[in-house]
Amino acid sequence: MSKIIAPSILSADFTRLAEEVNAVKQAGADWIHVDVMDGHFVHNLTLGIPIVEALSRTNPPPLDIHLQIEAPESFSDKFIDAAGDSILGITLQYETCRLLHGSLSRIKARGVKAGVAISPMTPISVLEEVLEYVDMVLIMTVEPGFPGQKLIPSMVDKISMLREIIEDFPNKPLIQVDGGVKLDNIKLVSDAGADSIVSGSGIFGTPDYAETISQMRAEIQS
Ligand code: DX5
Ligand code: ZN
């Protein structure tokens, strides 16, 4: 399976959001990663339902919505409605969702991919009961909250460990990595076992998105 590259629009120029989404789409992005933050789970407040609704009207690549909010189960339906036909999936943070089984089941019942994310200091072992109920596991390779941070090196081993564990699960959830991924380290996370790779400043912080994404693909395949 070819690896999935998902630019995070949190690093895009919000004064030209539709153009930016179209630019990475033309540049070969597979998904658009949408970072929703509420100022409670993380020390940042980013975007909500009206922006996702607006994004859905730009004919974007599939929208991969990352909920970094308290009580995400109260909002997943609203984001699915807002994204409309452009929805790919909703990813909930393990640390904030107390009703995980029900929340994941409800997302899947709407025909949408359900993901669970774990912060850097949350061990993989917490996923033991969760893996069979998800389509994707997001390993945060930085502390959630801001783009432009440095990838935490010890997270690379965490990706490899999860890769091994997932082999035993018939549903084979995808592994996504998110945080601090750039051209100079994308091969590291890809070789460790990532299927889907989020990059925000590593793409939107470069002058030529097409050049950057094609170089990233070349690195992954090298
Ligand atoms: C951080 C977010 C990431 C971030 C990625 O909490 O979940 O998606 O925006 O940005 P970079 O790639 O610049 O670290
Ligand atoms: Zn994210």
mmCIF file with all atom_site columns, N, CA and C and ligand atoms in Angstrom, residues 8 10-11 33 35 37 66 68 140 142-149 178-182 198-202, ligand 1:
data_model
loop_
_atom_site.group_PDB
_atom_site.id
_atom_site.type_symbol
_atom_site.label_atom_id
_atom_site.label_alt_id
_atom_site.label_comp_id
_atom_site.label_asym_id
_atom_site.label_entity_id
_atom_site.label_seq_id
_atom_site.pdbx_PDB_ins_code
_atom_site.Cartn_x
_atom_site.Cartn_y
_atom_site.Cartn_z
_atom_site.occupancy
_atom_site.B_iso_or_equiv
_atom_site.pdbx_formal_charge
_atom_site.auth_seq_id
_atom_site.auth_comp_id
_atom_site.auth_asym_id
_atom_site.auth_atom_id
_atom_site.pdbx_PDB_model_num
ATOM   1  N N  . SER A 1 8   ? -1.321 19.108 7.280  1.00 0.00 ? 8   SER A N  1
ATOM   2  C CA . SER A 1 8   ? -2.182 19.666 8.326  1.00 0.00 ? 8   SER A CA 1
ATOM   3  C C  . SER A 1 8   ? -2.445 21.132 8.024  1.00 0.00 ? 8   SER A C  1
ATOM   4  N N  . LEU A 1 10  ? -3.505 23.417 9.727  1.00 0.00 ? 10  LEU A N  1
ATOM   5  C CA . LEU A 1 10  ? -3.238 24.363 10.811 1.00 0.00 ? 10  LEU A CA 1
ATOM   6  C C  . LEU A 1 10  ? -2.050 25.255 10.462 1.00 0.00 ? 10  LEU A C  1
ATOM   7  N N  . SER A 1 11  ? -1.160 24.765 9.591  1.00 0.00 ? 11  SER A N  1
ATOM   8  C CA . SER A 1 11  ? 0.014  25.549 9.177  1.00 0.00 ? 11  SER A CA 1
ATOM   9  C C  . SER A 1 11  ? -0.222 26.297 7.873  1.00 0.00 ? 11  SER A C  1
ATOM   10 N N  . HIS A 1 33  ? -5.439 16.966 6.820  1.00 0.00 ? 33  HIS A N  1
ATOM   11 C CA . HIS A 1 33  ? -5.511 16.751 8.267  1.00 0.00 ? 33  HIS A CA 1
ATOM   12 C C  . HIS A 1 33  ? -6.013 18.037 8.912  1.00 0.00 ? 33  HIS A C  1
ATOM   13 N N  . ASP A 1 35  ? -6.796 19.923 12.393 1.00 0.00 ? 35  ASP A N  1
ATOM   14 C CA . ASP A 1 35  ? -6.530 19.933 13.832 1.00 0.00 ? 35  ASP A CA 1
ATOM   15 C C  . ASP A 1 35  ? -7.517 20.820 14.580 1.00 0.00 ? 35  ASP A C  1
ATOM   16 N N  . MET A 1 37  ? -8.751 22.130 18.103 1.00 0.00 ? 37  MET A N  1
ATOM   17 C CA . MET A 1 37  ? -8.239 22.269 19.474 1.00 0.00 ? 37  MET A CA 1
ATOM   18 C C  . MET A 1 37  ? -9.145 23.225 20.250 1.00 0.00 ? 37  MET A C  1
ATOM   19 N N  . HIS A 1 66  ? -8.898 15.560 13.404 1.00 0.00 ? 66  HIS A N  1
ATOM   20 C CA . HIS A 1 66  ? -8.186 15.189 14.640 1.00 0.00 ? 66  HIS A CA 1
ATOM   21 C C  . HIS A 1 66  ? -8.726 16.044 15.790 1.00 0.00 ? 66  HIS A C  1
ATOM   22 N N  . GLN A 1 68  ? -8.690 17.300 19.232 1.00 0.00 ? 68  GLN A N  1
ATOM   23 C CA . GLN A 1 68  ? -7.868 17.489 20.439 1.00 0.00 ? 68  GLN A CA 1
ATOM   24 C C  . GLN A 1 68  ? -8.657 18.373 21.399 1.00 0.00 ? 68  GLN A C  1
ATOM   25 N N  . MET A 1 140 ? 1.010  10.416 18.367 1.00 0.00 ? 140 MET A N  1
ATOM   26 C CA . MET A 1 140 ? 1.488  11.792 18.401 1.00 0.00 ? 140 MET A CA 1
ATOM   27 C C  . MET A 1 140 ? 2.995  11.755 18.609 1.00 0.00 ? 140 MET A C  1
ATOM   28 N N  . VAL A 1 142 ? 4.734  14.573 18.785 1.00 0.00 ? 142 VAL A N  1
ATOM   29 C CA . VAL A 1 142 ? 5.002  15.776 19.571 1.00 0.00 ? 142 VAL A CA 1
ATOM   30 C C  . VAL A 1 142 ? 3.882  15.882 20.597 1.00 0.00 ? 142 VAL A C  1
ATOM   31 N N  . GLU A 1 143 ? 4.088  16.743 21.597 1.00 0.00 ? 143 GLU A N  1
ATOM   32 C CA . GLU A 1 143 ? 3.007  16.978 22.569 1.00 0.00 ? 143 GLU A CA 1
ATOM   33 C C  . GLU A 1 143 ? 1.893  17.720 21.826 1.00 0.00 ? 143 GLU A C  1
ATOM   34 N N  . PRO A 1 144 ? 0.639  17.288 21.907 1.00 0.00 ? 144 PRO A N  1
ATOM   35 C CA . PRO A 1 144 ? -0.429 17.977 21.171 1.00 0.00 ? 144 PRO A CA 1
ATOM   36 C C  . PRO A 1 144 ? -0.514 19.462 21.544 1.00 0.00 ? 144 PRO A C  1
ATOM   37 N N  . GLY A 1 145 ? -0.867 20.291 20.531 1.00 0.00 ? 145 GLY A N  1
ATOM   38 C CA . GLY A 1 145 ? -1.084 21.696 20.848 1.00 0.00 ? 145 GLY A CA 1
ATOM   39 C C  . GLY A 1 145 ? -0.606 22.688 19.816 1.00 0.00 ? 145 GLY A C  1
ATOM   40 N N  . PHE A 1 146 ? 0.533  22.424 19.173 1.00 0.00 ? 146 PHE A N  1
ATOM   41 C CA . PHE A 1 146 ? 1.084  23.421 18.247 1.00 0.00 ? 146 PHE A CA 1
ATOM   42 C C  . PHE A 1 146 ? 1.813  22.772 17.082 1.00 0.00 ? 146 PHE A C  1
ATOM   43 N N  . PRO A 1 147 ? 1.756  23.392 15.890 1.00 0.00 ? 147 PRO A N  1
ATOM   44 C CA . PRO A 1 147 ? 2.598  22.951 14.784 1.00 0.00 ? 147 PRO A CA 1
ATOM   45 C C  . PRO A 1 147 ? 4.023  23.474 15.004 1.00 0.00 ? 147 PRO A C  1
ATOM   46 N N  . GLY A 1 148 ? 4.964  22.957 14.191 1.00 0.00 ? 148 GLY A N  1
ATOM   47 C CA . GLY A 1 148 ? 6.324  23.506 14.229 1.00 0.00 ? 148 GLY A CA 1
ATOM   48 C C  . GLY A 1 148 ? 7.200  23.007 15.361 1.00 0.00 ? 148 GLY A C  1
ATOM   49 N N  . GLN A 1 149 ? 6.743  22.000 16.111 1.00 0.00 ? 149 GLN A N  1
ATOM   50 C CA . GLN A 1 149 ? 7.568  21.458 17.192 1.00 0.00 ? 149 GLN A CA 1
ATOM   51 C C  . GLN A 1 149 ? 8.534  20.400 16.631 1.00 0.00 ? 149 GLN A C  1
ATOM   52 N N  . ASP A 1 178 ? 1.961  11.929 13.643 1.00 0.00 ? 178 ASP A N  1
ATOM   53 C CA . ASP A 1 178 ? 1.591  13.342 13.572 1.00 0.00 ? 178 ASP A CA 1
ATOM   54 C C  . ASP A 1 178 ? 2.434  14.174 14.514 1.00 0.00 ? 178 ASP A C  1
ATOM   55 N N  . GLY A 1 179 ? 3.192  15.129 13.923 1.00 0.00 ? 179 GLY A N  1
ATOM   56 C CA . GLY A 1 179 ? 3.941  16.056 14.751 1.00 0.00 ? 179 GLY A CA 1
ATOM   57 C C  . GLY A 1 179 ? 5.423  16.061 14.451 1.00 0.00 ? 179 GLY A C  1
ATOM   58 N N  . GLY A 1 180 ? 5.893  17.174 13.893 1.00 0.00 ? 180 GLY A N  1
ATOM   59 C CA . GLY A 1 180 ? 7.324  17.332 13.666 1.00 0.00 ? 180 GLY A CA 1
ATOM   60 C C  . GLY A 1 180 ? 7.876  16.565 12.488 1.00 0.00 ? 180 GLY A C  1
ATOM   61 N N  . VAL A 1 181 ? 7.008  16.043 11.612 1.00 0.00 ? 181 VAL A N  1
ATOM   62 C CA . VAL A 1 181 ? 7.501  15.293 10.450 1.00 0.00 ? 181 VAL A CA 1
ATOM   63 C C  . VAL A 1 181 ? 7.819  16.249 9.313  1.00 0.00 ? 181 VAL A C  1
ATOM   64 N N  . LYS A 1 182 ? 9.022  16.104 8.803  1.00 0.00 ? 182 LYS A N  1
ATOM   65 C CA . LYS A 1 182 ? 9.520  16.975 7.731  1.00 0.00 ? 182 LYS A CA 1
ATOM   66 C C  . LYS A 1 182 ? 10.256 16.099 6.710  1.00 0.00 ? 182 LYS A C  1
ATOM   67 N N  . VAL A 1 198 ? 1.225  12.746 8.738  1.00 0.00 ? 198 VAL A N  1
ATOM   68 C CA . VAL A 1 198 ? 0.779  14.130 8.788  1.00 0.00 ? 198 VAL A CA 1
ATOM   69 C C  . VAL A 1 198 ? 2.003  15.036 8.781  1.00 0.00 ? 198 VAL A C  1
ATOM   70 N N  . SER A 1 199 ? 1.905  16.124 8.040  1.00 0.00 ? 199 SER A N  1
ATOM   71 C CA . SER A 1 199 ? 2.965  17.135 8.090  1.00 0.00 ? 199 SER A CA 1
ATOM   72 C C  . SER A 1 199 ? 2.318  18.498 7.884  1.00 0.00 ? 199 SER A C  1
ATOM   73 N N  . GLY A 1 200 ? 2.578  19.409 8.835  1.00 0.00 ? 200 GLY A N  1
ATOM   74 C CA . GLY A 1 200 ? 2.000  20.741 8.739  1.00 0.00 ? 200 GLY A CA 1
ATOM   75 C C  . GLY A 1 200 ? 3.022  21.740 8.249  1.00 0.00 ? 200 GLY A C  1
ATOM   76 N N  . SER A 1 201 ? 3.861  22.234 9.165  1.00 0.00 ? 201 SER A N  1
ATOM   77 C CA . SER A 1 201 ? 4.903  23.209 8.797  1.00 0.00 ? 201 SER A CA 1
ATOM   78 C C  . SER A 1 201 ? 5.886  22.599 7.811  1.00 0.00 ? 201 SER A C  1
ATOM   79 N N  . GLY A 1 202 ? 6.018  21.266 7.824  1.00 0.00 ? 202 GLY A N  1
ATOM   80 C CA . GLY A 1 202 ? 6.945  20.592 6.909  1.00 0.00 ? 202 GLY A CA 1
ATOM   81 C C  . GLY A 1 202 ? 6.518  20.690 5.451  1.00 0.00 ? 202 GLY A C  1
HETATM 82 C C1 . DX5 B 2 .   ? -0.405 19.064 16.948 1.00 0.00 ? 1   DX5 B C1 1
HETATM 83 C C2 . DX5 B 2 .   ? -1.216 18.647 15.757 1.00 0.00 ? 1   DX5 B C2 1
HETATM 84 C C3 . DX5 B 2 .   ? -0.381 18.390 14.518 1.00 0.00 ? 1   DX5 B C3 1
HETATM 85 C C4 . DX5 B 2 .   ? 0.407  19.597 14.036 1.00 0.00 ? 1   DX5 B C4 1
HETATM 86 C C5 . DX5 B 2 .   ? 1.353  19.161 12.941 1.00 0.00 ? 1   DX5 B C5 1
HETATM 87 O O1 . DX5 B 2 .   ? -1.168 19.017 18.111 1.00 0.00 ? 1   DX5 B O1 1
HETATM 88 O O2 . DX5 B 2 .   ? -1.986 17.506 16.034 1.00 0.00 ? 1   DX5 B O2 1
HETATM 89 O O3 . DX5 B 2 .   ? -1.213 17.905 13.480 1.00 0.00 ? 1   DX5 B O3 1
HETATM 90 O O4 . DX5 B 2 .   ? -0.459 20.586 13.581 1.00 0.00 ? 1   DX5 B O4 1
HETATM 91 O O5 . DX5 B 2 .   ? 2.191  20.221 12.573 1.00 0.00 ? 1   DX5 B O5 1
HETATM 92 P P1 . DX5 B 2 .   ? 3.759  19.978 12.350 1.00 0.00 ? 1   DX5 B P1 1
HETATM 93 O O6 . DX5 B 2 .   ? 3.870  18.971 11.229 1.00 0.00 ? 1   DX5 B O6 1
HETATM 94 O O7 . DX5 B 2 .   ? 4.276  21.335 11.950 1.00 0.00 ? 1   DX5 B O7 1
HETATM 95 O O8 . DX5 B 2 .   ? 4.326  19.462 13.611 1.00 0.00 ? 1   DX5 B O8 1
#
